[in-house]
Structures are given as C-alpha cells and as structure tokens.
Short mmCIF file of C-alpha atoms in Angstrom, two decimals:
data_model
loop_
_atom_site.label_atom_id
_atom_site.label_comp_id
_atom_site.label_asym_id
_atom_site.label_seq_id
_atom_site.Cartn_x
_atom_site.Cartn_y
_atom_site.Cartn_z
CA MET A 1 197.46 -42.82 10.36
CA TYR A 2 198.87 -39.83 11.02
CA GLN A 3 202.42 -39.93 10.49
CA THR A 4 204.38 -41.41 13.32
CA ASN A 5 208.09 -42.00 15.16
CA TYR A 6 208.68 -45.76 16.27
CA HIS A 7 210.99 -46.65 18.80
CA ARG A 8 211.50 -50.06 20.49
CA ALA A 9 212.56 -49.56 23.86
CA SER A 10 215.80 -51.74 25.53
CA SER A 11 214.40 -51.68 29.55
CA VAL A 12 212.29 -49.26 30.99
CA ASP A 13 215.14 -46.60 31.80
CA ASP A 14 215.95 -46.52 27.99
CA ALA A 15 211.37 -46.64 27.33
CA VAL A 16 211.58 -43.27 29.91
CA LYS A 17 213.86 -41.75 28.49
CA LEU A 18 212.80 -42.20 24.86
CA LEU A 19 208.92 -41.16 26.40
CA LYS A 20 210.43 -37.72 27.75
CA SER A 21 212.78 -37.14 24.92
CA SER A 22 209.78 -36.90 22.29
CA ASP A 23 207.18 -34.17 21.38
CA ASP A 24 204.16 -35.78 21.90
CA GLY A 25 205.03 -39.64 22.49
CA LYS A 26 203.07 -42.61 23.85
CA LEU A 27 204.53 -45.19 24.88
CA LEU A 28 203.43 -48.97 23.58
CA ALA A 29 202.16 -52.05 24.86
CA GLY A 30 200.33 -54.68 22.71
CA GLY A 31 198.26 -51.85 20.90
CA MET A 32 194.86 -53.42 20.42
CA THR A 33 193.95 -49.65 21.96
CA LEU A 34 196.31 -47.46 20.24
CA ILE A 35 196.89 -48.69 17.49
CA ALA A 36 193.41 -48.88 16.31
CA ALA A 37 192.64 -44.91 17.39
CA MET A 38 195.73 -44.35 15.42
CA LYS A 39 194.19 -45.52 12.54
CA THR A 40 190.74 -44.01 13.05
CA ARG A 41 193.32 -40.48 14.10
CA LEU A 42 191.60 -40.45 17.17
CA ALA A 43 195.09 -40.56 18.72
CA ALA A 44 198.34 -39.27 16.99
CA PRO A 45 201.74 -39.21 19.45
CA SER A 46 204.70 -38.07 17.88
CA ASP A 47 206.45 -40.74 18.90
CA LEU A 48 205.31 -44.51 19.82
CA ILE A 49 207.88 -46.12 22.84
CA ASP A 50 207.29 -49.89 22.09
CA LEU A 51 207.28 -51.84 25.15
CA ARG A 52 206.95 -55.24 23.84
CA HIS A 53 210.46 -56.31 23.82
CA VAL A 54 211.09 -55.05 27.69
CA GLY A 55 212.35 -58.75 28.82
CA GLU A 56 211.56 -57.31 32.70
CA LEU A 57 208.42 -56.09 31.80
CA LYS A 58 207.19 -60.03 30.86
CA GLY A 59 205.89 -62.54 32.98
CA ILE A 60 203.96 -64.09 36.15
CA SER A 61 204.98 -65.14 39.81
CA VAL A 62 202.86 -66.92 42.08
CA ALA A 63 204.66 -67.59 45.78
CA GLY A 64 201.65 -68.88 47.95
CA LYS A 65 198.86 -66.21 47.29
CA GLU A 66 201.43 -63.50 46.13
CA VAL A 67 200.88 -62.61 42.91
CA THR A 68 203.22 -60.59 40.81
CA ILE A 69 202.05 -59.93 36.96
CA ALA A 70 204.46 -57.89 34.95
CA ALA A 71 202.49 -54.70 32.80
CA GLY A 72 203.73 -56.79 29.31
CA THR A 73 201.97 -59.80 29.79
CA THR A 74 199.22 -60.85 27.47
CA HIS A 75 196.43 -61.85 28.33
CA ALA A 76 196.65 -65.09 26.54
CA GLU A 77 199.66 -65.11 29.02
CA VAL A 78 197.49 -64.58 32.07
CA ALA A 79 194.53 -67.10 30.71
CA ALA A 80 196.82 -69.65 30.70
CA HIS A 81 198.94 -69.88 33.51
CA GLY A 82 198.07 -73.19 35.45
CA GLU A 83 199.89 -71.80 39.23
CA LEU A 84 198.00 -68.70 38.80
CA ALA A 85 194.27 -70.40 38.22
CA ARG A 86 195.20 -72.46 41.35
CA ALA A 87 195.97 -69.16 43.11
CA CYS A 88 193.07 -67.25 41.74
CA HIS A 89 191.09 -69.09 38.69
CA ALA A 90 189.22 -65.77 38.72
CA ILE A 91 191.33 -63.23 37.17
CA CYS A 92 192.64 -66.66 33.92
CA HIS A 93 189.07 -66.50 33.49
CA LEU A 94 188.80 -62.99 32.86
CA ALA A 95 191.18 -62.89 30.45
CA SER A 96 190.25 -65.39 28.55
CA HIS A 97 187.83 -63.01 27.84
CA ILE A 98 188.68 -60.40 26.73
CA GLY A 99 188.65 -59.76 22.84
CA ASP A 100 189.47 -62.55 20.98
CA PRO A 101 192.39 -65.18 20.83
CA HIS A 102 194.39 -62.85 18.45
CA VAL A 103 194.11 -59.30 20.64
CA ARG A 104 194.33 -61.93 23.48
CA HIS A 105 198.39 -63.17 21.89
CA MET A 106 199.09 -59.09 22.09
CA GLY A 107 197.35 -57.19 24.80
CA THR A 108 198.91 -56.64 27.83
CA ILE A 109 197.22 -56.12 31.59
CA GLY A 110 199.62 -52.50 32.01
CA GLY A 111 197.69 -51.54 28.65
CA SER A 112 194.76 -52.37 29.19
CA ILE A 113 195.03 -50.42 33.40
CA ALA A 114 196.89 -47.74 32.11
CA ASN A 115 194.05 -46.77 29.09
CA ASN A 116 191.15 -47.47 31.45
CA ASP A 117 189.22 -47.57 29.15
CA PRO A 118 185.77 -47.53 31.59
CA ALA A 119 184.56 -51.35 29.72
CA ALA A 120 187.42 -52.58 30.14
CA ASP A 121 187.45 -56.65 32.40
CA TYR A 122 190.83 -56.17 34.07
CA PRO A 123 190.26 -52.86 36.09
CA ALA A 124 187.33 -54.70 37.88
CA GLY A 125 189.39 -57.73 38.28
CA LEU A 126 192.24 -55.44 40.55
CA LEU A 127 189.73 -53.03 41.86
CA ALA A 128 187.93 -55.91 43.37
CA LEU A 129 191.89 -57.22 44.56
CA GLY A 130 192.54 -54.81 46.13
CA ALA A 131 195.85 -54.91 43.57
CA THR A 132 198.88 -52.84 44.05
CA ILE A 133 199.73 -51.00 41.10
CA VAL A 134 203.79 -50.76 40.54
CA THR A 135 205.30 -48.21 38.76
CA ASN A 136 208.46 -47.13 37.78
CA SER A 137 208.46 -44.82 39.94
CA ARG A 138 205.87 -45.32 43.11
CA GLU A 139 203.33 -48.19 44.09
CA ILE A 140 199.46 -47.47 43.52
CA ALA A 141 196.10 -49.12 45.42
CA ALA A 142 194.10 -49.64 42.96
CA ASP A 143 191.20 -47.59 45.59
CA ASP A 144 193.82 -44.71 44.17
CA TYR A 145 194.94 -45.58 40.51
CA PHE A 146 191.54 -45.99 38.60
CA THR A 147 190.24 -42.41 39.27
CA GLY A 148 188.14 -42.21 35.87
CA MET A 149 187.07 -42.89 32.87
CA PHE A 150 190.17 -43.28 30.75
CA GLU A 151 192.20 -41.43 33.88
CA THR A 152 194.59 -43.14 35.84
CA ALA A 153 196.82 -41.87 38.94
CA LEU A 154 199.95 -41.98 36.18
CA GLU A 155 201.67 -38.66 36.31
CA GLU A 156 203.77 -38.05 33.03
CA GLY A 157 206.17 -40.13 31.91
CA GLU A 158 205.15 -42.81 34.57
CA VAL A 159 205.17 -46.02 33.34
CA VAL A 160 203.15 -49.43 34.72
CA THR A 161 205.26 -52.59 35.64
CA ALA A 162 203.34 -54.83 37.51
CA VAL A 163 200.90 -54.97 39.05
CA LYS A 164 200.31 -57.99 42.47
CA PHE A 165 197.81 -58.55 44.79
CA THR A 166 197.04 -60.73 47.71
CA ALA A 167 194.83 -64.15 46.44
CA PRO A 168 191.37 -64.37 48.12
CA ASP A 169 189.37 -66.59 49.26
CA GLN A 170 187.05 -66.56 46.56
CA CYS A 171 186.50 -64.68 43.59
CA GLY A 172 184.47 -64.69 40.71
CA TYR A 173 184.05 -62.74 37.57
CA ALA A 174 181.04 -62.48 35.32
CA LYS A 175 179.98 -60.12 32.21
CA PHE A 176 177.46 -59.70 30.17
CA PRO A 177 179.48 -58.91 27.11
CA ASN A 178 178.10 -55.79 24.41
CA PRO A 179 177.18 -58.41 21.64
CA ALA A 180 179.12 -56.67 19.23
CA SER A 181 182.24 -55.90 21.08
CA ARG A 182 182.59 -58.31 23.38
CA TYR A 183 184.20 -55.60 25.94
CA ALA A 184 181.82 -55.48 29.26
CA LEU A 185 178.03 -54.15 29.13
CA THR A 186 178.33 -54.95 32.10
CA GLY A 187 181.53 -57.05 34.22
CA VAL A 188 181.28 -57.13 38.35
CA PHE A 189 184.61 -59.12 40.06
CA VAL A 190 183.59 -60.41 43.00
CA ALA A 191 186.58 -61.08 45.70
CA ARG A 192 186.39 -62.30 49.25
CA ARG A 193 188.60 -62.07 52.32
CA GLY A 194 187.49 -63.46 55.98
CA GLY A 195 184.41 -61.48 56.22
CA GLU A 196 185.58 -58.78 53.85
CA VAL A 197 184.08 -58.43 50.14
CA ARG A 198 184.86 -56.65 47.43
CA VAL A 199 182.76 -56.18 44.48
CA ALA A 200 183.83 -53.16 41.18
CA VAL A 201 181.43 -53.05 38.17
CA THR A 202 183.49 -52.46 34.70
CA GLY A 203 181.15 -51.40 31.85
CA ALA A 204 178.00 -49.79 34.13
CA GLY A 205 179.84 -46.74 35.66
CA ASP A 206 179.33 -43.42 34.14
CA ASP A 207 183.14 -42.53 35.06
CA GLY A 208 184.24 -45.98 34.71
CA VAL A 209 185.37 -48.92 37.11
CA PHE A 210 183.38 -48.49 40.65
CA ARG A 211 182.58 -50.51 43.83
CA ALA A 212 179.10 -51.62 44.60
CA THR A 213 179.04 -50.56 48.31
CA ALA A 214 175.09 -52.02 48.44
CA ILE A 215 176.13 -55.54 47.23
CA GLU A 216 179.80 -55.76 48.83
CA GLU A 217 177.69 -55.15 52.17
CA ALA A 218 174.71 -57.61 51.16
CA LEU A 219 177.73 -60.27 50.78
CA ALA A 220 179.38 -59.77 53.61
CA GLY A 221 176.82 -61.15 55.77
CA SER A 222 175.63 -63.56 53.50
CA PHE A 223 178.24 -64.66 50.70
CA ASP A 224 175.85 -66.27 48.70
CA PRO A 225 173.64 -65.20 45.14
CA SER A 226 170.69 -65.48 47.90
CA ALA A 227 171.86 -62.53 49.76
CA LEU A 228 171.04 -60.44 46.99
CA GLU A 229 167.29 -61.13 46.45
CA GLY A 230 165.36 -57.77 46.41
CA VAL A 231 169.17 -55.93 46.84
CA SER A 232 169.33 -53.25 43.52
CA VAL A 233 171.62 -50.49 42.36
CA SER A 234 170.89 -47.01 41.94
CA ALA A 235 171.01 -46.17 38.18
CA ASP A 236 172.41 -42.17 38.72
CA ASP A 237 175.67 -42.59 38.08
CA LEU A 238 175.50 -45.38 35.15
CA MET A 239 175.66 -44.92 32.03
CA SER A 240 172.87 -44.40 29.14
CA ASP A 241 174.26 -45.77 25.69
CA ILE A 242 172.81 -47.08 22.44
CA HIS A 243 173.62 -50.20 23.73
CA ALA A 244 171.88 -50.00 27.24
CA SER A 245 169.39 -47.12 29.33
CA ALA A 246 171.19 -46.61 33.28
CA ASP A 247 168.42 -48.68 34.27
CA TYR A 248 169.68 -52.04 32.06
CA ARG A 249 172.78 -51.44 33.43
CA ALA A 250 171.69 -51.40 36.81
CA ASN A 251 169.58 -54.64 36.82
CA LEU A 252 172.26 -56.28 35.30
CA VAL A 253 175.11 -55.00 38.11
CA VAL A 254 173.04 -56.87 40.68
CA VAL A 255 172.12 -60.56 38.15
CA MET A 256 175.97 -60.25 37.48
CA ALA A 257 177.22 -60.30 40.94
CA LYS A 258 174.85 -63.54 41.45
CA ARG A 259 176.63 -65.04 38.56
CA ALA A 260 179.65 -63.92 39.85
CA VAL A 261 179.55 -64.92 43.56
CA ALA A 262 178.27 -68.58 41.97
CA ALA A 263 181.36 -68.40 39.67
CA ALA A 264 183.20 -68.15 43.01
CA LYS A 265 181.61 -70.73 44.90
CA GLY A 266 182.52 -73.10 41.98
CA MET B 1 210.90 -44.53 8.27
CA SER B 2 212.30 -47.53 9.26
CA LYS B 3 214.07 -50.40 7.73
CA VAL B 4 212.16 -53.13 8.83
CA GLU B 5 213.88 -56.78 8.74
CA MET B 6 211.95 -59.66 9.24
CA MET B 7 211.50 -64.03 8.50
CA VAL B 8 209.14 -64.75 6.71
CA ASN B 9 207.28 -67.74 6.06
CA GLY B 10 210.64 -69.04 6.23
CA ARG B 11 212.79 -66.26 3.87
CA LYS B 12 214.17 -63.57 5.10
CA VAL B 13 212.84 -60.24 3.82
CA ALA B 14 213.99 -56.47 4.51
CA GLY B 15 211.91 -53.06 3.73
CA GLU B 16 212.73 -49.60 4.24
CA VAL B 17 208.85 -48.13 5.41
CA GLU B 18 207.44 -45.09 6.84
CA ASP B 19 206.46 -45.53 10.96
CA ARG B 20 203.06 -45.96 10.31
CA THR B 21 202.99 -48.73 8.21
CA LEU B 22 200.14 -51.62 9.40
CA LEU B 23 202.16 -55.30 9.51
CA VAL B 24 199.22 -55.99 6.73
CA HIS B 25 200.59 -53.14 4.13
CA PHE B 26 203.70 -53.95 4.13
CA LEU B 27 203.13 -57.52 2.97
CA ARG B 28 200.15 -56.90 1.07
CA GLU B 29 202.23 -54.02 -0.63
CA ASN B 30 205.75 -54.10 0.37
CA LEU B 31 206.30 -57.98 -0.59
CA GLY B 32 203.09 -59.05 -2.73
CA MET B 33 201.81 -60.77 -0.40
CA THR B 34 198.06 -60.64 -1.54
CA GLY B 35 196.96 -63.67 0.63
CA THR B 36 196.51 -61.59 3.73
CA HIS B 37 193.11 -60.13 2.96
CA VAL B 38 191.87 -56.33 4.98
CA GLY B 39 188.16 -56.65 5.46
CA CYS B 40 187.05 -54.06 8.31
CA ASP B 41 190.47 -52.48 9.21
CA THR B 42 188.75 -51.56 12.50
CA SER B 43 190.12 -55.16 14.39
CA GLN B 44 187.28 -56.75 14.19
CA CYS B 45 186.79 -59.70 11.16
CA GLY B 46 190.21 -61.51 11.53
CA ALA B 47 191.05 -61.41 7.97
CA CYS B 48 194.04 -60.34 7.92
CA VAL B 49 195.33 -63.38 10.74
CA VAL B 50 198.93 -63.90 10.31
CA HIS B 51 201.23 -65.86 13.11
CA LEU B 52 203.87 -64.30 14.15
CA ASP B 53 206.46 -66.07 16.54
CA GLY B 54 204.07 -68.51 16.21
CA LYS B 55 200.60 -66.52 17.78
CA ALA B 56 197.73 -66.06 15.92
CA VAL B 57 197.22 -62.11 15.95
CA LYS B 58 195.30 -59.21 13.57
CA SER B 59 197.97 -57.22 11.47
CA CYS B 60 196.00 -55.04 10.58
CA SER B 61 196.30 -53.38 13.95
CA MET B 62 199.77 -53.51 14.31
CA LEU B 63 202.74 -51.77 12.65
CA ALA B 64 205.50 -53.28 10.54
CA ALA B 65 208.56 -51.70 12.41
CA GLN B 66 206.48 -53.63 15.65
CA ALA B 67 206.61 -56.99 13.46
CA SER B 68 211.35 -56.31 12.94
CA GLY B 69 213.29 -59.11 14.20
CA SER B 70 210.13 -61.58 13.87
CA ASP B 71 208.94 -64.65 12.00
CA VAL B 72 205.95 -64.43 10.04
CA ILE B 73 203.65 -67.22 8.71
CA THR B 74 200.94 -65.57 5.77
CA ILE B 75 198.26 -68.04 4.47
CA GLU B 76 200.64 -68.23 1.57
CA GLY B 77 203.19 -70.18 3.95
CA LEU B 78 201.32 -73.08 4.54
CA ALA B 79 201.28 -75.09 1.78
CA ALA B 80 204.50 -77.09 1.75
CA GLY B 81 205.53 -78.51 -1.73
CA GLY B 82 202.27 -77.65 -3.90
CA GLU B 83 200.37 -79.98 -1.30
CA LEU B 84 197.93 -78.06 0.86
CA HIS B 85 198.19 -77.80 4.67
CA PRO B 86 195.29 -80.28 6.44
CA VAL B 87 193.13 -77.69 7.39
CA GLN B 88 193.05 -76.38 3.73
CA ALA B 89 192.00 -79.69 2.25
CA ALA B 90 189.66 -79.64 5.41
CA PHE B 91 188.59 -76.12 4.00
CA LYS B 92 188.12 -77.58 0.34
CA GLU B 93 186.74 -80.47 1.18
CA HIS B 94 184.12 -79.78 4.02
CA HIS B 95 183.33 -76.18 1.60
CA GLY B 96 184.20 -74.10 4.52
CA LEU B 97 183.85 -71.10 2.23
CA GLN B 98 181.58 -68.64 0.09
CA CYS B 99 182.98 -65.98 -0.94
CA GLY B 100 186.34 -66.81 -0.35
CA PHE B 101 187.64 -63.30 1.37
CA CYS B 102 187.66 -64.29 5.31
CA THR B 103 189.40 -67.66 4.62
CA PRO B 104 192.88 -67.09 5.20
CA GLY B 105 192.30 -65.46 8.28
CA MET B 106 189.76 -68.12 9.13
CA ILE B 107 192.40 -70.75 8.54
CA MET B 108 195.39 -69.20 9.97
CA ALA B 109 192.99 -68.67 12.96
CA ALA B 110 192.48 -72.39 12.52
CA VAL B 111 195.85 -73.70 12.44
CA ASP B 112 196.49 -71.39 15.59
CA MET B 113 193.71 -72.83 17.68
CA ILE B 114 195.03 -76.18 16.63
CA ASN B 115 198.12 -75.67 17.41
CA ARG B 116 196.96 -74.31 21.55
CA HIS B 117 194.95 -77.92 21.37
CA PRO B 118 196.90 -81.08 20.94
CA GLY B 119 194.34 -82.52 22.76
CA GLY B 120 191.44 -82.14 20.04
CA LEU B 121 188.52 -79.55 19.68
CA ASP B 122 184.74 -79.36 20.27
CA GLU B 123 182.32 -77.60 18.61
CA LYS B 124 181.63 -74.74 21.03
CA THR B 125 185.26 -74.61 21.72
CA VAL B 126 185.69 -74.08 18.05
CA ARG B 127 183.25 -71.23 18.15
CA ALA B 128 184.52 -69.57 20.49
CA GLU B 129 187.48 -69.55 19.75
CA LEU B 130 186.28 -68.56 16.10
CA GLU B 131 185.29 -65.09 18.08
CA GLY B 132 188.23 -62.71 16.22
CA ASN B 133 186.57 -64.37 12.78
CA ILE B 134 183.95 -63.06 11.13
CA CYS B 135 182.22 -64.60 7.50
CA ARG B 136 180.02 -61.82 6.33
CA CYS B 137 178.49 -65.50 4.00
CA THR B 138 177.95 -66.65 7.58
CA GLY B 139 178.94 -70.12 6.48
CA TYR B 140 180.18 -70.79 9.90
CA HIS B 141 178.23 -73.95 10.27
CA ASN B 142 180.91 -75.40 7.07
CA ILE B 143 183.85 -73.62 8.54
CA VAL B 144 183.62 -75.23 11.94
CA LYS B 145 183.01 -78.47 10.46
CA ALA B 146 186.22 -78.29 8.65
CA ILE B 147 188.43 -77.02 11.50
CA LEU B 148 186.67 -79.73 13.24
CA ALA B 149 187.50 -82.38 10.42
CA ALA B 150 191.15 -81.05 10.69
CA SER B 151 191.82 -80.95 13.67
CA GLY B 152 190.52 -84.34 14.19
CA GLN B 153 193.05 -85.18 11.28
CA MET B 154 196.14 -83.13 13.26
CA SER B 155 195.91 -84.67 16.40
CA ALA B 156 196.10 -88.46 14.64
CA GLY B 157 198.51 -87.32 13.48
CA ALA B 158 200.57 -86.08 16.73
CA ALA B 159 199.83 -89.51 18.40
CA ARG B 160 201.00 -91.69 15.79
CA ALA B 161 204.29 -90.01 15.50
CA ALA B 162 204.83 -89.93 19.16
#
C-alpha cells in the first residue's frame, strides 16, 4: 500500500470539507473494497476520510412501508433488522449473503452503492425497488444513479447519506454466487407493486446493473415462476470472463429470476 | 504518521504508526502479539480475525488508525487465568486443527458466531458462517464439530446462569 493520510470525519459536512481540501482524497466507509484495492495498489488515494464514526450516517427507520437506511449502516445491521425484515424481507436476505460475517460487520450500504461494483448485490436491490439515493446535496432516483460499471451519478464532493424506498407488495432476491469470491455471478432482484414488476440484474451485465425488461413484461402478466417458461434474455450486452460466458449468464438471469419470484411468493 | 490508542485484551495500548499501517501489523509488529495471523493478505482467508468492539472483523482489511479508540480482542485475550476459553478447549478436544495456521481466526470467528446465536447452532449454520475462514488443510469437519460442541456447552452454561 502506498502512503496515505488518514482523517476521521466527525460529520458529513466535515467529511466534505476534508475531501475538498485533500489532493486526491477518497471517502472510506467500511473499507471492504477500498482497503483491499489499496493493498494491491489498484487505488492510491492521497487522503482517506473515514465516515465510520459519523453518527448521522447510522440507522434504519421503518414507518409503515417507508424505509430509510442511513448510508453507514452495515450489511450485518440490515440483515438482522426485525422491523425491516417484516417490511421488506428480501433486502435483509440480500444483505445476509454479502461476503462473509466479518465483511458484513464492516461493509456498508453507502459504500457498496458508491463503488457500484458490477457484481455487488445492493445495486440490483435498489434498482428493482425503485429506491431513492439521498446525498448531502440532492435526491437521485436509482434509475438515474447507477450509470455504468463502477460509475454513478455522484459528483465530486458528493456524499451518499441514505437510501430510501417504499416497500413493495412482494419482492425477492436470488443470486448464483461465484464459488470462489461469493460475488454474484448473476443476481436477480424482483419487486412487484400492484401490476408493475421491476427486475434488476447484477453480476451479468457488461456495464453493471441493469433492468431486464423482457422478464418484467412476462411477470407483469403473471407474477409466477411459470410465467418465465420459454422467456430468454439476449446475451449481447452480458459479460464473458473466465468464470462464465455471456450465454451461460443469460441462462442464469432467467433461472435466478424464477427463484427470486418463488422467494417473493414465499 | 498517526497516533493510535486502543484497548487490546483489556489493556490500554498506544503507538505512533504510518497511516497506512494495517491493524494486523500494528498488533503483530508494534505490540508483538503474533497470535493473529496473516494468511492470504487479500481479505479472503480469515486467519487475521479479531473482535473489534465485540464484532469479528478482518484485521488485515482495516487500518490501525480506523481502530483507534476501539476495544480489540485477539486470540491472546480469550483464555482467562491460564484456563482455555470453551471454544479453545473444544478445538483441542475435537482436534479442530491440523497445521494450526488458520486456528486463531477460526476460533475468533467461532466465538463471534456463538455470541450471535445464543439459542445454539446447527451444522448447516456453522458451515455457512465459516464462509470467511479458510482452512488450507481442509480440516473443516473437526472444526465444525468443535464449534458445535462449544456452542452446546456455552448455551447450556448461559441457560444455567439465567
């Protein structure tokens, strides 16, 4: 790891100030990706601004169907939150399968979506839920927020402070984990509100998380795994790598969508 | 350079370290506590697991500066007064180790797992919860047996105390 300068932010405003006064600073949430990237010298920020001790970035609130998760909330906290599980079990299920128990004690929802790894779980959840990403300066719809592989709509000096969404009528998440890394080789989150179904796919796209419209249309007619019999997804914009070909991932998208719907119907 | 201060196994410690110093290196090199191991250095193997403010974390994946002000427990802090912690005793009894390199992390992960499941554990849960700990000898069978035995013993102890 190259040299860096560590700063501990006391508030979001303080973090923004520290970030702006640094040469090439980065915000440090749980660090489960950033520290590993720094160790391999894939990242070399001049300054790290630690958000882990910022009180205003902690906590989950559930009021009826309205859910707000502060950006610094860890995966373990999301996974174990009883009230959230009653409102939207699938998001807890998703969080409980990120990495491993030790990673889930440090990694945060804000860190995950600020990084927008193409195989991370939360981007699929938030896109399918039609969530709103709240920052220190504005609110961004998930549809506009995830702009590509490791790319988001965040501007310089902008900090994710929370995500919020209205719990859908039914939702489910299924992922086929890479057997080595446990990142999603393909993960599919489905959410139904009345007759509207949103389906988001992570791990498979060539340019990060995306909505699978063919699957959405099939499920809008009948929210049942059987509605996906014979439905196929084009492999054109999917990823091919040593782990799986685009064709294999295209098949997995449909299989995982079926499992996600089955999970949603519980 | 950063001045870091933390409680390690109930003892207040302090040191001046480079900001890039990992917690595991602070423990091993500054404090000379070599019970916490570095296995893979890529955040996968879990040999470096310690407890930070009561939760299992990978000490190779956080900076010492991040841990400043926290309460850290390492494998050296488990045995009380020369008597093995129930999880350590169970690993000995059930031969939950072969080469022993992963053992400190396995035991710290096991204690955390048992704390989070006070009602007891089953084999499926233990195997799923060991996701972040790799045993290169592939000695999982006896590790799982040891954790189940310790969990049973500790839950029974808690029930008696209640």
